[in-house]
Amino acid sequence: MTSKELQKMLDTTRRDVGREHGFRQSSYINFKVENGYFFCLYFSLEEARLEVKPMYADDLWWEIWEANENMREPLSLRGKGAYALSGQVLTKIAIFGDRRDFDNIDIRQFYERVFNEANTEIERFLLLNPDADSFVPDESRTYHDPDRLLYLMTLIHSGNNQEVLSIIKEARQNKHRCEFRSGLFEDSYTYIRRWCKRDGFFNNIGRSIHNLMNLIVKTKTFAVMGMGFNISNHNKLYNPHNGRIFEGSILLALITSSLYLFDSYDLAWIILALYIVRVFIILIKRSDKRELRYEAEYMSLPITNKRKFKIISWAIVILLYLYSFCIIFYATKD
């Protein structure tokens, strides 16, 4: 039996046995939902790790992280999604240590034992923690959660926002670097602080600015994606260099307008310097999750809408360049 055939047999057996015990399967995980908890078995070559977290935890985190679209995805995303929270480990079950052992064991009986042990742990856990809303994770048993996000979500869910802010403040003082980041200056703690302080006057102003920036990013992303849309091949990758054409048209319009209206080169050079800094930041920063989200949103649009964005985007760029050339023409004519 080849390695590929063996893996297929293992996956099929694990799926069948898991279903009999109430688990669903997706790739390397098996999961189930009970009493408001998400239980997930992670399978590797060495062990099967059973984790638990409240169902509300991921929903709350995605809302804070502005990734609400994840709530509409399959349940398996809570187990293996890039922005899914880690859970508290209930147990680790040793599995195959050596592939040569497969000849000496009954695969189905083995998975029966794994899922039976998992269900036993789940029953024991539910007896001690019947209410998901009041669950507080044991952080010493949380699997890879350096930012303590699961614990922070349980605190926010129970209304302890001030304690959350204190934890974040202490982490900042200790120079903690969050695992989840957005651009150069924002991370998971930035979003959580904004959420916890969202009812304050200054935070309402900050949120308005934040929403405006999101709108600008979305408009720019849709414009760039629209300009790169290939009518003859809908699946062709989009050319990111079209963004330079779009931003260049705006830059040229600003510079020429400042030259004509203020009759001064100073403001134009300031705008140019700011634009150079902007380009430098774009080159060195990581991919902004907002842009990635809006790119995915654009890709899900109907073809007719994509065509409209293409026409509108190119029309705006052409008009801006024509406007700039007209300004230059009249300025030099005078």
C-alpha atoms as one frame of an Amber mdcrd trajectory, in Angstrom:
protein
   0.000   0.000   0.000   1.414   3.375  -1.016   1.616   6.302   1.380  -1.177
   8.105  -0.487  -3.456   5.073  -0.348  -2.707   4.620   3.337  -3.552   8.245
   4.129  -6.803   7.979   2.186  -7.761   4.854   4.135  -6.957   6.566   7.452
  -8.993   9.661   6.547 -11.965   7.586   5.411 -11.936   5.427   8.534 -11.538
   8.460  10.789 -14.465  10.205   9.090 -16.749   7.164   9.356 -15.929   6.445
  12.991 -16.092  10.134  13.869 -19.596  10.432  12.434 -20.741   7.543  14.598
 -19.554   9.515  17.637 -21.109  12.815  16.543 -18.003  14.401  15.013 -17.730
  16.067  11.627 -14.474  16.021   9.683 -12.518  18.577   7.683  -8.970  17.788
   6.633  -6.913  17.042   9.760  -9.619  17.965  12.301 -12.815  16.425  13.653
 -15.213  18.677  15.521 -18.607  18.883  17.194 -20.751  21.481  18.963 -22.373
  20.751  22.317 -23.941  23.012  24.955 -22.568  26.157  23.331 -18.999  24.812
  23.108 -16.872  24.016  20.079 -14.911  20.789  20.598 -12.159  20.022  18.119
  -9.808  17.063  17.683  -6.549  17.936  15.925  -4.801  14.915  14.435  -1.063
  14.746  13.807   1.354  11.850  13.428   2.075  11.778  17.154  -1.184  12.650
  18.883  -4.818  13.661  18.734  -5.320  16.884  20.702  -8.795  17.730  21.991
  -9.511  21.440  22.479 -12.566  23.365  23.617 -13.753  26.965  23.444 -17.127
  28.696  23.688 -18.910  29.138  20.379 -19.291  32.866  21.025 -15.512  33.344
  21.349 -14.687  33.252  17.642 -17.796  35.260  16.721 -16.866  37.992  19.189
 -13.230  38.000  18.105 -14.125  38.186  14.409 -16.490  41.069  15.105 -13.756
  42.931  16.986 -11.164  42.081  14.323 -13.617  43.257  11.632 -13.716  39.873
   9.952 -17.480  39.349  10.210 -17.530  37.411   6.950 -15.942  34.488   8.812
 -19.191  33.981  10.714 -20.836  32.884   7.473 -18.149  30.310   6.723 -18.385
  26.582   7.588 -17.954  25.580  11.221 -14.596  24.005  10.412 -13.113  27.506
  10.094 -13.269  27.750  13.890 -10.847  24.864  14.034  -8.372  25.626  11.277
  -8.979  29.225  10.194  -6.116  31.715  10.121  -7.941  34.030  12.543  -9.555
  31.313  14.669  -8.863  31.356  18.394  -6.929  28.607  20.106  -8.824  26.539
  22.632  -8.147  25.011  26.012  -6.591  21.563  25.708  -8.679  18.891  27.413
  -6.540  15.873  26.582  -3.855  14.542  24.272  -4.251  11.020  22.954  -1.141
   9.263  21.677  -1.563   7.812  18.201   0.682   6.235  15.592   4.327   6.564
  16.481   5.563   4.613  13.490   3.809   3.893  10.203   5.041   0.316  10.434
   2.626  -0.118  13.342  -0.313  -0.012  10.927   0.227  -3.665  10.048  -0.182
  -4.680  13.678  -3.346  -2.811  14.691  -6.982  -2.582  13.699  -7.366   0.967
  12.364 -11.089   1.125  13.048 -10.705  -0.089  16.629  -7.945   2.430  17.124
 -10.144   5.349  16.038 -12.982   3.944  18.143 -10.710   4.253  21.159  -9.679
   7.811  20.244 -13.235   9.082  19.813 -14.463   7.227  22.896 -11.757   8.889
  24.982 -12.612  12.250  23.438 -16.317  11.892  24.249 -15.480  10.820  27.792
 -13.409  13.980  28.263 -16.188  16.088  26.757 -18.767  14.623  29.150 -16.458
  15.228  32.103 -15.834  18.796  30.977 -19.539  19.562  30.527 -20.300  18.295
  34.022 -17.827  20.816  35.436 -18.647  23.617  32.976 -22.311  23.339  31.960
 -22.679  27.039  31.067 -20.549  28.281  28.163 -21.294  31.924  29.020 -19.574
  31.633  32.401 -16.632  29.535  31.190 -13.159  30.871  32.017 -10.275  29.055
  30.287  -7.320  27.643  32.162  -4.565  29.618  30.436  -1.923  27.123  31.488
  -3.689  24.604  29.239  -4.460  26.902  26.307  -2.739  25.818  23.114  -0.496
  28.546  21.656  -2.296  31.729  22.644   0.508  34.230  23.377  -1.894  37.185
  23.147  -4.346  35.575  25.614  -7.165  36.206  23.149  -9.446  33.411  24.363
  -9.231  34.681  27.937  -9.791  38.279  26.805 -12.868  37.247  24.806 -14.379
  35.567  27.868 -13.748  38.727  29.899 -15.354  40.951  27.261 -18.298  38.562
  26.974 -18.872  38.835  30.724 -18.585  42.640  30.659 -15.162  42.987  32.320
 -13.829  45.520  29.824 -11.755  47.404  32.388  -9.854  44.256  33.300  -9.191
  43.685  29.607  -7.789  47.206  29.250  -5.570  46.654  32.294  -4.193  43.426
  30.833  -3.456  45.129  27.519  -1.817  48.090  29.265   0.462  45.771  31.219
   1.320  43.840  28.059   2.206  47.083  26.266   4.453  48.098  29.139   6.204
  44.742  28.857   6.797  45.372  25.124   4.587  42.463  24.090   4.300  42.031
  20.316   0.954  40.661  19.197   0.755  37.754  16.795  -2.161  39.183  14.796
  -1.201  42.433  13.089  -2.844  44.792  10.606  -0.451  46.998   8.674   2.419
  48.711  10.466   0.732  50.232  13.478  -2.303  48.136  14.434  -2.559  44.727
  16.043  -5.107  42.620  17.908  -4.755  44.718  21.071  -5.436  47.901  19.088
  -8.744  46.497  17.918  -9.663  45.142  21.354  -8.916  48.482  23.063 -10.989
  50.296  20.468 -13.842  47.862  21.060 -13.721  48.167  24.856 -13.666  51.973
  24.700 -16.093  52.322  21.800 -18.714  54.284  23.786 -16.427  57.202  24.683
 -16.635  60.555  22.870 -13.068  60.543  21.596 -13.335  56.920  20.610 -16.452
  57.708  18.603 -14.364  60.257  16.725 -11.591  57.705  16.345 -14.049  55.103
  15.107 -15.429  57.567  12.566 -11.914  58.201  11.285 -11.279  54.467  11.258
 -14.464  53.854   9.255 -13.481  56.614   6.840 -10.076  54.996   6.349 -11.782
  51.660   5.729 -13.955  53.307   3.087 -10.884  54.821   1.429  -9.071  51.481
   1.461 -12.132  49.713   0.061 -12.594  52.296  -2.689  -8.933  52.141  -3.645
  -8.900  48.323  -3.579 -12.044  48.056  -5.704 -10.656  50.633  -8.137  -7.337
  48.818  -8.536  -9.012  45.426  -8.844 -11.464  46.876 -11.349  -8.675  48.312
 -13.482  -6.969  44.934 -13.567 -10.111  42.963 -14.367  -9.636  40.831 -17.486
 -12.908  40.485 -19.389 -11.678  37.625 -21.569 -10.262  35.614 -18.660 -12.153
  36.046 -15.386  -9.743  33.814 -13.460  -6.599  35.661 -14.496  -4.598  37.167
 -11.650  -4.945  40.903 -11.168  -1.968  43.139 -11.848  -1.015  45.053  -8.670
   0.901  47.628 -10.730  -2.437  49.092 -11.807  -2.550  50.581  -8.331   0.401
  52.781  -9.245  -1.548  54.142 -12.221  -4.531  54.916 -10.002  -2.472  56.549
  -7.243  -0.336  58.339  -9.823  -3.379  60.020 -11.340  -4.418  61.333  -7.916
  -0.879  62.500  -7.136  -0.512  64.344 -10.433  -3.883  66.040  -9.978  -2.903
  67.227  -6.482   0.481  68.547  -7.572  -0.779  70.378 -10.639  -3.698  71.849
  -8.696  -1.389  73.164  -5.974   0.945  74.695  -8.551  -1.901  76.456 -10.334
  -3.978  77.564  -7.353  -1.210  78.578  -4.966   1.368  79.560  -7.568   4.002
  77.919  -5.389   6.251  74.919  -5.683   6.478  74.437  -1.906   3.112  72.722
  -1.429   3.674  70.555  -4.470   6.986  69.318  -3.104   5.367  68.614   0.266
   2.676  66.520  -1.410   5.305  64.729  -3.470   7.367  63.993  -0.353   4.314
  62.610   1.448   3.536  60.411  -1.518   7.097  59.048  -1.586   6.775  58.208
   2.107   3.465  56.522   1.363   5.039  54.389  -1.376   7.902  53.470   0.957
   5.454  52.337   3.639   3.559  50.259   1.079   6.788  48.551   0.055   7.920
  47.624   3.561   4.644  46.858   5.306   2.929  43.506   5.495  -0.281  42.895
   3.584  -3.078  44.842   5.212  -5.863  42.460   6.199  -8.415  45.066   5.147
  -7.106  45.082   1.596  -7.084  41.287   1.534 -10.675  41.228   2.783 -11.833
  43.754   0.192  -9.991  41.875  -2.548 -11.898  38.737  -1.573 -15.132  40.752
  -1.489 -14.435  42.102  -4.972 -13.687  38.625  -6.321 -17.105  37.441  -5.131
 -18.940  40.154  -7.088 -20.923  39.239 -10.218 -19.130  39.684 -13.542 -21.404
  42.572 -14.527 -20.449  44.513 -11.391 -16.762  43.873 -12.061 -17.178  45.298
 -15.564 -18.824  48.407 -14.107 -15.953  48.935 -11.668 -13.477  48.502 -14.517
 -15.181  51.141 -16.657 -15.665  53.589 -13.782 -12.097  53.175 -12.474 -10.446
  53.729 -15.836 -12.783  56.643 -16.566 -11.773  58.344 -13.302  -8.068  57.799
 -14.016  -8.352  59.163 -17.557 -10.320  62.199 -16.352  -7.740  62.924 -13.648
  -4.879  62.747 -16.135  -6.765  64.961 -18.602  -7.491  67.417 -15.803  -3.803
  67.506 -14.837  -2.647  68.050 -18.419  -5.187  70.847 -18.851  -3.885  72.550
 -15.710  -0.314  72.220 -16.973  -1.328  73.588 -20.372  -3.112  76.641 -18.964
  -0.375  77.255 -16.379   2.370  77.266 -19.017   0.216  79.299 -21.385  -0.103
  82.103 -18.842
